[in-house]
């Protein structure tokens, strides 16, 4: 997870009409996670630093609260909480949109809760990507952002570097997913138990959903990671990835593993299986169709890799964690 003394900063965005219960709830959730992690000194877990950022500053969002003041080493995640009053595109100032794009380009994971996904869409970062939003905003969202693959029937779309949720109270699950990434699934589960919150059973029982390392500082590799996230790592090859990164193939292999801890092929497998987990949990598509959707022409190969990564066959995974009533699959 990290080396003792490491600090990772999570930013929470403030804007006019923001739901303060979510702002304070996220701050409390991260602090509880810190306390639980501190009880496991042998694990050498990092400490979460929680900062609040005033998003309506005319120049750029500025830090107005810091739970652990210190050197500015960059944000690892930015959370956009929901609003009871709703959120309109007019609230997305040019400076705020630029700041979000800068944070993303620097390796931060961005998460939008409920109508917070509108701000992510306004930034253009969701173009060509899957996302969800509150059902009351779905029609207007789809009309304004036709390049976004809106999946309004899904409660959460975790696309690795961009996470969107559909419910006002989904800030809790988003917060727990970030704890899972930064401190591990056992700390996330313990935090949920302490706060008496629901947490995705699939994450705690079947390993976390794939959480790519994005804050490694290698801009060429980060550019490639964002490209892979955007296209689902479907129909990619080493020469194509090298071209996207602007590197020679041998250099790409060396730098990619140094930055992410995985070979490019392994990384793509994790991305595809992560998307398949989401489809198995929230859709009724057949397993063969899901295999094809995430980039596997041979369903047997998909089943083998899925079991290797999650420990379950796709049909077992859906039976245990599927949220779609009556979800069935062919050739299980």
Short mmCIF file of C-alpha atoms in Angstrom, two decimals:
data_model
loop_
_atom_site.label_atom_id
_atom_site.label_comp_id
_atom_site.label_asym_id
_atom_site.label_seq_id
_atom_site.Cartn_x
_atom_site.Cartn_y
_atom_site.Cartn_z
CA UNK A 1 0.00 0.00 0.00
CA UNK A 2 2.79 2.40 0.74
CA UNK A 3 5.69 3.19 3.03
CA UNK A 4 5.29 4.42 6.55
CA UNK A 5 4.99 8.18 6.74
CA UNK A 6 3.53 8.50 3.26
CA UNK A 7 0.70 11.04 2.97
CA UNK A 8 -1.87 10.98 0.17
CA UNK A 9 -4.16 13.96 -0.33
CA UNK A 10 -7.82 13.70 -1.26
CA UNK A 11 -9.56 16.92 -2.28
CA UNK A 12 -13.27 17.66 -1.80
CA UNK A 13 -14.67 20.38 -4.05
CA UNK A 14 -16.92 23.12 -2.66
CA UNK A 15 -19.31 25.12 -4.85
CA UNK A 16 -22.54 27.12 -4.35
CA UNK A 17 -25.30 24.73 -3.28
CA UNK A 18 -22.99 21.84 -2.44
CA UNK A 19 -24.49 19.33 -0.01
CA UNK A 20 -22.48 20.07 3.12
CA UNK A 21 -23.61 16.82 4.73
CA UNK A 22 -21.67 15.01 2.00
CA UNK A 23 -18.62 17.27 2.42
CA UNK A 24 -18.46 16.64 6.17
CA UNK A 25 -19.49 13.01 5.77
CA UNK A 26 -16.61 12.33 3.39
CA UNK A 27 -14.18 14.12 5.70
CA UNK A 28 -15.37 12.01 8.65
CA UNK A 29 -15.24 8.80 6.61
CA UNK A 30 -11.63 9.43 5.62
CA UNK A 31 -10.69 10.26 9.21
CA UNK A 32 -12.27 7.04 10.49
CA UNK A 33 -10.28 5.16 7.84
CA UNK A 34 -7.12 6.89 9.08
CA UNK A 35 -7.81 5.81 12.66
CA UNK A 36 -8.42 2.21 11.63
CA UNK A 37 -5.31 2.16 9.44
CA UNK A 38 -3.24 3.56 12.31
CA UNK A 39 -4.20 0.49 14.36
CA UNK A 40 -2.36 -1.65 11.80
CA UNK A 41 1.20 -0.30 12.14
CA UNK A 42 2.72 -3.47 10.70
CA UNK A 43 1.04 -2.70 7.37
CA UNK A 44 2.88 0.64 6.96
CA UNK A 45 -0.19 2.28 5.45
CA UNK A 46 -0.19 5.90 4.26
CA UNK A 47 -2.16 8.63 5.99
CA UNK A 48 -5.05 10.29 4.19
CA UNK A 49 -4.87 14.07 4.04
CA UNK A 50 -8.28 15.65 3.38
CA UNK A 51 -8.51 19.11 1.87
CA UNK A 52 -11.49 21.26 0.82
CA UNK A 53 -11.24 23.38 -2.32
CA UNK A 54 -13.36 26.47 -3.00
CA UNK A 55 -14.44 25.96 -6.59
CA UNK A 56 -16.05 29.34 -7.33
CA UNK A 57 -12.83 31.33 -7.06
CA UNK A 58 -12.50 33.35 -10.31
CA UNK A 59 -8.85 32.36 -10.79
CA UNK A 60 -8.63 28.71 -9.69
CA UNK A 61 -9.94 26.54 -6.85
CA UNK A 62 -8.08 27.28 -3.64
CA UNK A 63 -7.53 25.15 -0.57
CA UNK A 64 -9.69 26.41 2.30
CA UNK A 65 -9.31 23.46 4.67
CA UNK A 66 -6.50 21.01 5.25
CA UNK A 67 -6.62 18.17 7.77
CA UNK A 68 -2.86 17.74 7.68
CA UNK A 69 -1.06 20.91 6.52
CA UNK A 70 2.25 20.29 4.86
CA UNK A 71 4.10 20.32 1.54
CA UNK A 72 1.93 20.30 -1.56
CA UNK A 73 2.66 16.95 -3.23
CA UNK A 74 -0.41 16.94 -5.46
CA UNK A 75 -3.89 15.48 -5.16
CA UNK A 76 -4.44 11.78 -5.66
CA UNK A 77 -8.21 12.19 -5.94
CA UNK A 78 -10.81 14.94 -6.27
CA UNK A 79 -14.41 14.33 -5.17
CA UNK A 80 -17.28 16.49 -6.44
CA UNK A 81 -20.10 16.12 -3.89
CA UNK A 82 -23.80 16.34 -4.82
CA UNK A 83 -26.13 19.32 -4.56
CA UNK A 84 -29.70 19.32 -3.26
CA UNK A 85 -30.40 22.34 -5.47
CA UNK A 86 -29.05 20.69 -8.59
CA UNK A 87 -26.11 21.78 -10.70
CA UNK A 88 -26.13 23.60 -14.01
CA UNK A 89 -23.44 23.84 -16.64
CA UNK A 90 -23.30 27.60 -16.01
CA UNK A 91 -21.67 26.88 -12.64
CA UNK A 92 -18.68 25.31 -14.39
CA UNK A 93 -16.35 28.27 -14.79
CA UNK A 94 -13.47 28.09 -17.23
CA UNK A 95 -10.98 28.22 -14.35
CA UNK A 96 -12.68 25.33 -12.55
CA UNK A 97 -12.85 23.19 -15.69
CA UNK A 98 -9.19 23.90 -16.42
CA UNK A 99 -8.22 22.97 -12.87
CA UNK A 100 -10.07 19.65 -13.08
CA UNK A 101 -8.35 18.81 -16.34
CA UNK A 102 -4.99 19.72 -14.81
CA UNK A 103 -5.60 17.48 -11.80
CA UNK A 104 -6.59 14.61 -14.08
CA UNK A 105 -3.56 15.14 -16.31
CA UNK A 106 -1.35 15.03 -13.21
CA UNK A 107 -2.72 11.60 -12.26
CA UNK A 108 -5.59 12.35 -9.88
CA UNK A 109 -8.71 10.18 -9.89
CA UNK A 110 -11.86 12.32 -10.28
CA UNK A 111 -15.18 11.30 -8.75
CA UNK A 112 -18.55 12.98 -9.34
CA UNK A 113 -21.48 12.22 -7.04
CA UNK A 114 -24.97 12.51 -8.52
CA UNK A 115 -25.11 15.84 -10.39
CA UNK A 116 -21.36 16.18 -9.79
CA UNK A 117 -21.03 14.12 -12.96
CA UNK A 118 -22.30 17.17 -14.87
CA UNK A 119 -19.16 19.08 -13.94
CA UNK A 120 -16.99 16.21 -15.13
CA UNK A 121 -18.94 16.11 -18.39
CA UNK A 122 -18.57 19.88 -18.80
CA UNK A 123 -14.81 19.47 -18.56
CA UNK A 124 -14.85 17.17 -21.58
CA UNK A 125 -13.08 14.40 -19.67
CA UNK A 126 -16.08 12.09 -19.99
CA UNK A 127 -16.24 12.35 -23.79
CA UNK A 128 -16.15 8.83 -25.19
CA UNK A 129 -16.40 7.39 -21.69
CA UNK A 130 -19.16 5.68 -19.71
CA UNK A 131 -20.83 7.61 -16.89
CA UNK A 132 -23.97 7.81 -14.80
CA UNK A 133 -25.89 10.66 -13.16
CA UNK A 134 -29.05 11.27 -11.13
CA UNK A 135 -32.19 10.10 -12.94
CA UNK A 136 -33.72 13.59 -12.85
CA UNK A 137 -30.77 14.93 -14.86
CA UNK A 138 -30.44 12.02 -17.30
CA UNK A 139 -32.43 13.43 -20.23
CA UNK A 140 -30.81 16.87 -20.12
CA UNK A 141 -27.40 15.28 -19.56
CA UNK A 142 -27.75 13.03 -22.63
CA UNK A 143 -28.86 15.96 -24.78
CA UNK A 144 -26.03 18.29 -23.72
CA UNK A 145 -23.25 15.68 -23.69
CA UNK A 146 -23.91 13.33 -26.62
CA UNK A 147 -20.30 12.11 -26.63
CA UNK A 148 -20.69 10.59 -23.15
CA UNK A 149 -21.99 7.01 -22.98
CA UNK A 150 -24.67 7.65 -20.35
CA UNK A 151 -25.68 4.62 -18.29
CA UNK A 152 -28.27 6.26 -16.04
CA UNK A 153 -29.63 2.90 -14.87
CA UNK A 154 -26.35 2.07 -13.16
CA UNK A 155 -25.76 3.32 -9.59
CA UNK A 156 -22.03 3.72 -10.11
CA UNK A 157 -19.65 3.64 -13.07
CA UNK A 158 -16.08 3.09 -11.92
CA UNK A 159 -13.93 3.73 -14.96
CA UNK A 160 -10.64 3.72 -13.10
CA UNK A 161 -9.52 7.33 -13.33
CA UNK A 162 -13.08 8.71 -13.54
CA UNK A 163 -15.89 7.56 -11.23
CA UNK A 164 -19.51 8.75 -11.43
CA UNK A 165 -22.46 7.86 -9.22
CA UNK A 166 -26.22 8.28 -9.59
CA UNK A 167 -27.51 8.81 -6.06
CA UNK A 168 -27.39 11.73 -3.64
CA UNK A 169 -26.14 9.42 -0.88
CA UNK A 170 -23.63 7.62 -3.10
CA UNK A 171 -20.83 9.80 -1.70
CA UNK A 172 -20.41 7.09 0.95
CA UNK A 173 -19.70 4.32 -1.57
CA UNK A 174 -17.41 6.61 -3.56
CA UNK A 175 -15.52 7.49 -0.38
CA UNK A 176 -15.17 3.82 0.55
CA UNK A 177 -13.88 2.99 -2.93
CA UNK A 178 -11.17 5.62 -2.53
CA UNK A 179 -10.27 4.22 0.89
CA UNK A 180 -10.11 0.80 -0.75
CA UNK A 181 -7.65 2.14 -3.33
CA UNK A 182 -5.45 4.06 -0.92
CA UNK A 183 -5.54 1.80 2.15
CA UNK A 184 -6.84 -1.55 0.91
CA UNK A 185 -10.13 -3.49 0.98
CA UNK A 186 -9.85 -4.62 4.61
CA UNK A 187 -9.60 -0.99 5.83
CA UNK A 188 -12.52 0.00 3.58
CA UNK A 189 -14.66 -2.84 4.94
CA UNK A 190 -13.72 -2.01 8.53
CA UNK A 191 -14.57 1.66 7.92
CA UNK A 192 -17.97 0.68 6.51
CA UNK A 193 -18.65 -1.56 9.53
CA UNK A 194 -17.69 1.19 11.98
CA UNK A 195 -19.95 3.73 10.25
CA UNK A 196 -22.68 1.11 9.67
CA UNK A 197 -22.64 1.81 5.94
CA UNK A 198 -23.26 -0.55 3.05
CA UNK A 199 -20.21 -1.33 0.94
CA UNK A 200 -20.00 -3.27 -2.30
CA UNK A 201 -19.83 -6.92 -1.33
CA UNK A 202 -17.90 -7.70 -4.50
CA UNK A 203 -15.08 -5.39 -3.47
CA UNK A 204 -14.67 -6.87 0.00
CA UNK A 205 -15.23 -10.54 -0.87
CA UNK A 206 -13.72 -10.76 -4.34
CA UNK A 207 -10.88 -8.26 -4.26
CA UNK A 208 -11.02 -4.59 -5.14
CA UNK A 209 -12.01 -3.43 -8.57
CA UNK A 210 -8.88 -2.57 -10.53
CA UNK A 211 -7.37 0.66 -9.25
CA UNK A 212 -4.60 1.78 -11.62
CA UNK A 213 -1.57 3.63 -10.27
CA UNK A 214 -1.80 7.10 -11.81
CA UNK A 215 0.47 9.30 -9.69
CA UNK A 216 3.80 7.86 -10.85
CA UNK A 217 4.90 11.04 -12.65
CA UNK A 218 5.65 9.50 -16.06
CA UNK A 219 3.59 11.71 -18.38
CA UNK A 220 3.95 9.45 -21.42
CA UNK A 221 2.69 6.40 -19.53
CA UNK A 222 -0.12 8.39 -17.91
CA UNK A 223 -1.22 9.59 -21.35
CA UNK A 224 -1.37 5.96 -22.49
CA UNK A 225 -3.29 4.91 -19.36
CA UNK A 226 -5.92 7.58 -19.97
CA UNK A 227 -6.22 6.40 -23.57
CA UNK A 228 -6.63 2.78 -22.49
CA UNK A 229 -9.29 3.77 -19.94
CA UNK A 230 -11.15 5.70 -22.62
CA UNK A 231 -11.33 2.85 -25.12
CA UNK A 232 -11.62 0.00 -22.63
CA UNK A 233 -8.30 -1.54 -23.71
CA UNK A 234 -10.19 -3.23 -26.55
CA UNK A 235 -8.35 -4.13 -29.79
CA UNK A 236 -5.01 -2.76 -28.65
CA UNK A 237 -1.53 -4.04 -29.45
CA UNK A 238 1.95 -3.20 -28.25
CA UNK A 239 2.79 -1.18 -31.42
CA UNK A 240 -0.44 0.82 -31.04
CA UNK A 241 0.25 1.49 -27.36
CA UNK A 242 3.81 2.53 -28.13
CA UNK A 243 2.50 4.96 -30.74
CA UNK A 244 0.00 6.43 -28.28
CA UNK A 245 2.74 6.91 -25.68
CA UNK A 246 5.23 8.26 -28.22
CA UNK A 247 7.80 5.66 -27.15
CA UNK A 248 9.69 2.79 -28.71
CA UNK A 249 8.23 -0.61 -27.81
CA UNK A 250 11.15 -1.71 -25.66
CA UNK A 251 11.15 1.62 -23.82
CA UNK A 252 7.40 1.38 -23.32
CA UNK A 253 7.65 -2.08 -21.75
CA UNK A 254 10.33 -0.93 -19.32
CA UNK A 255 8.69 2.35 -18.33
CA UNK A 256 5.16 0.96 -18.17
CA UNK A 257 6.10 -1.73 -15.69
CA UNK A 258 8.19 0.69 -13.65
CA UNK A 259 5.23 3.11 -13.44
CA UNK A 260 2.30 0.73 -12.96
CA UNK A 261 3.82 -2.47 -11.62
CA UNK A 262 2.28 -4.43 -14.49
CA UNK A 263 3.12 -5.40 -18.05
CA UNK A 264 0.89 -3.64 -20.61
CA UNK A 265 -0.89 -6.92 -21.42
CA UNK A 266 -1.60 -7.58 -17.73
CA UNK A 267 -2.83 -4.03 -17.30
CA UNK A 268 -5.27 -4.42 -20.21
CA UNK A 269 -6.53 -7.71 -18.79
CA UNK A 270 -7.30 -6.06 -15.45
CA UNK A 271 -9.10 -3.18 -17.19
CA UNK A 272 -11.25 -5.59 -19.20
CA UNK A 273 -12.10 -7.82 -16.25
CA UNK A 274 -12.96 -4.75 -14.18
CA UNK A 275 -15.44 -3.63 -16.83
CA UNK A 276 -16.83 -7.17 -17.04
CA UNK A 277 -17.42 -7.20 -13.27
CA UNK A 278 -19.46 -4.03 -13.60
CA UNK A 279 -21.52 -5.48 -16.46
CA UNK A 280 -22.12 -8.72 -14.57
CA UNK A 281 -23.29 -6.80 -11.50
CA UNK A 282 -25.57 -4.28 -13.18
CA UNK A 283 -26.74 -5.66 -16.55
CA UNK A 284 -28.52 -8.72 -17.89
CA UNK A 285 -26.26 -9.32 -20.89
CA UNK A 286 -25.16 -12.89 -21.55
CA UNK A 287 -21.69 -13.85 -20.45
CA UNK A 288 -20.65 -14.49 -24.04
CA UNK A 289 -21.84 -11.01 -25.03
CA UNK A 290 -20.04 -9.42 -22.06
CA UNK A 291 -16.85 -11.24 -23.09
CA UNK A 292 -17.17 -9.79 -26.58
CA UNK A 293 -18.02 -6.31 -25.22
CA UNK A 294 -14.85 -6.11 -23.15
CA UNK A 295 -12.66 -7.34 -25.99
CA UNK A 296 -12.51 -11.14 -25.91
CA UNK A 297 -13.52 -13.01 -29.05
CA UNK A 298 -13.07 -16.36 -27.28
CA UNK A 299 -15.44 -16.71 -24.29
CA UNK A 300 -13.32 -19.56 -22.90
CA UNK A 301 -10.29 -17.26 -22.69
CA UNK A 302 -12.43 -14.62 -20.97
CA UNK A 303 -13.73 -17.14 -18.42
CA UNK A 304 -10.22 -18.35 -17.63
CA UNK A 305 -8.83 -14.84 -17.10
CA UNK A 306 -11.88 -13.75 -15.11
CA UNK A 307 -11.47 -16.68 -12.71
CA UNK A 308 -7.72 -16.07 -12.44
CA UNK A 309 -8.22 -12.43 -11.43
CA UNK A 310 -11.37 -12.66 -9.29
CA UNK A 311 -11.31 -16.26 -8.08
CA UNK A 312 -14.82 -16.90 -9.46
CA UNK A 313 -16.33 -17.97 -12.74
CA UNK A 314 -18.37 -15.19 -14.38
CA UNK A 315 -21.63 -17.05 -13.69
CA UNK A 316 -20.68 -17.50 -10.02
CA UNK A 317 -19.76 -13.84 -9.77
CA UNK A 318 -23.13 -12.74 -11.21
CA UNK A 319 -25.05 -15.14 -8.99
CA UNK A 320 -23.32 -13.75 -5.90
CA UNK A 321 -23.11 -10.05 -6.70
CA UNK A 322 -25.51 -9.32 -9.55
CA UNK A 323 -27.96 -6.52 -8.83
CA UNK A 324 -30.12 -7.05 -11.92
CA UNK A 325 -33.20 -9.10 -10.94
CA UNK A 326 -33.54 -12.23 -12.98
CA UNK A 327 -30.19 -11.74 -14.69
CA UNK A 328 -29.43 -14.82 -16.72
CA UNK A 329 -26.63 -15.90 -18.99
CA UNK A 330 -26.21 -18.37 -21.81
CA UNK A 331 -23.54 -21.09 -21.84
CA UNK A 332 -22.48 -20.55 -18.25
#
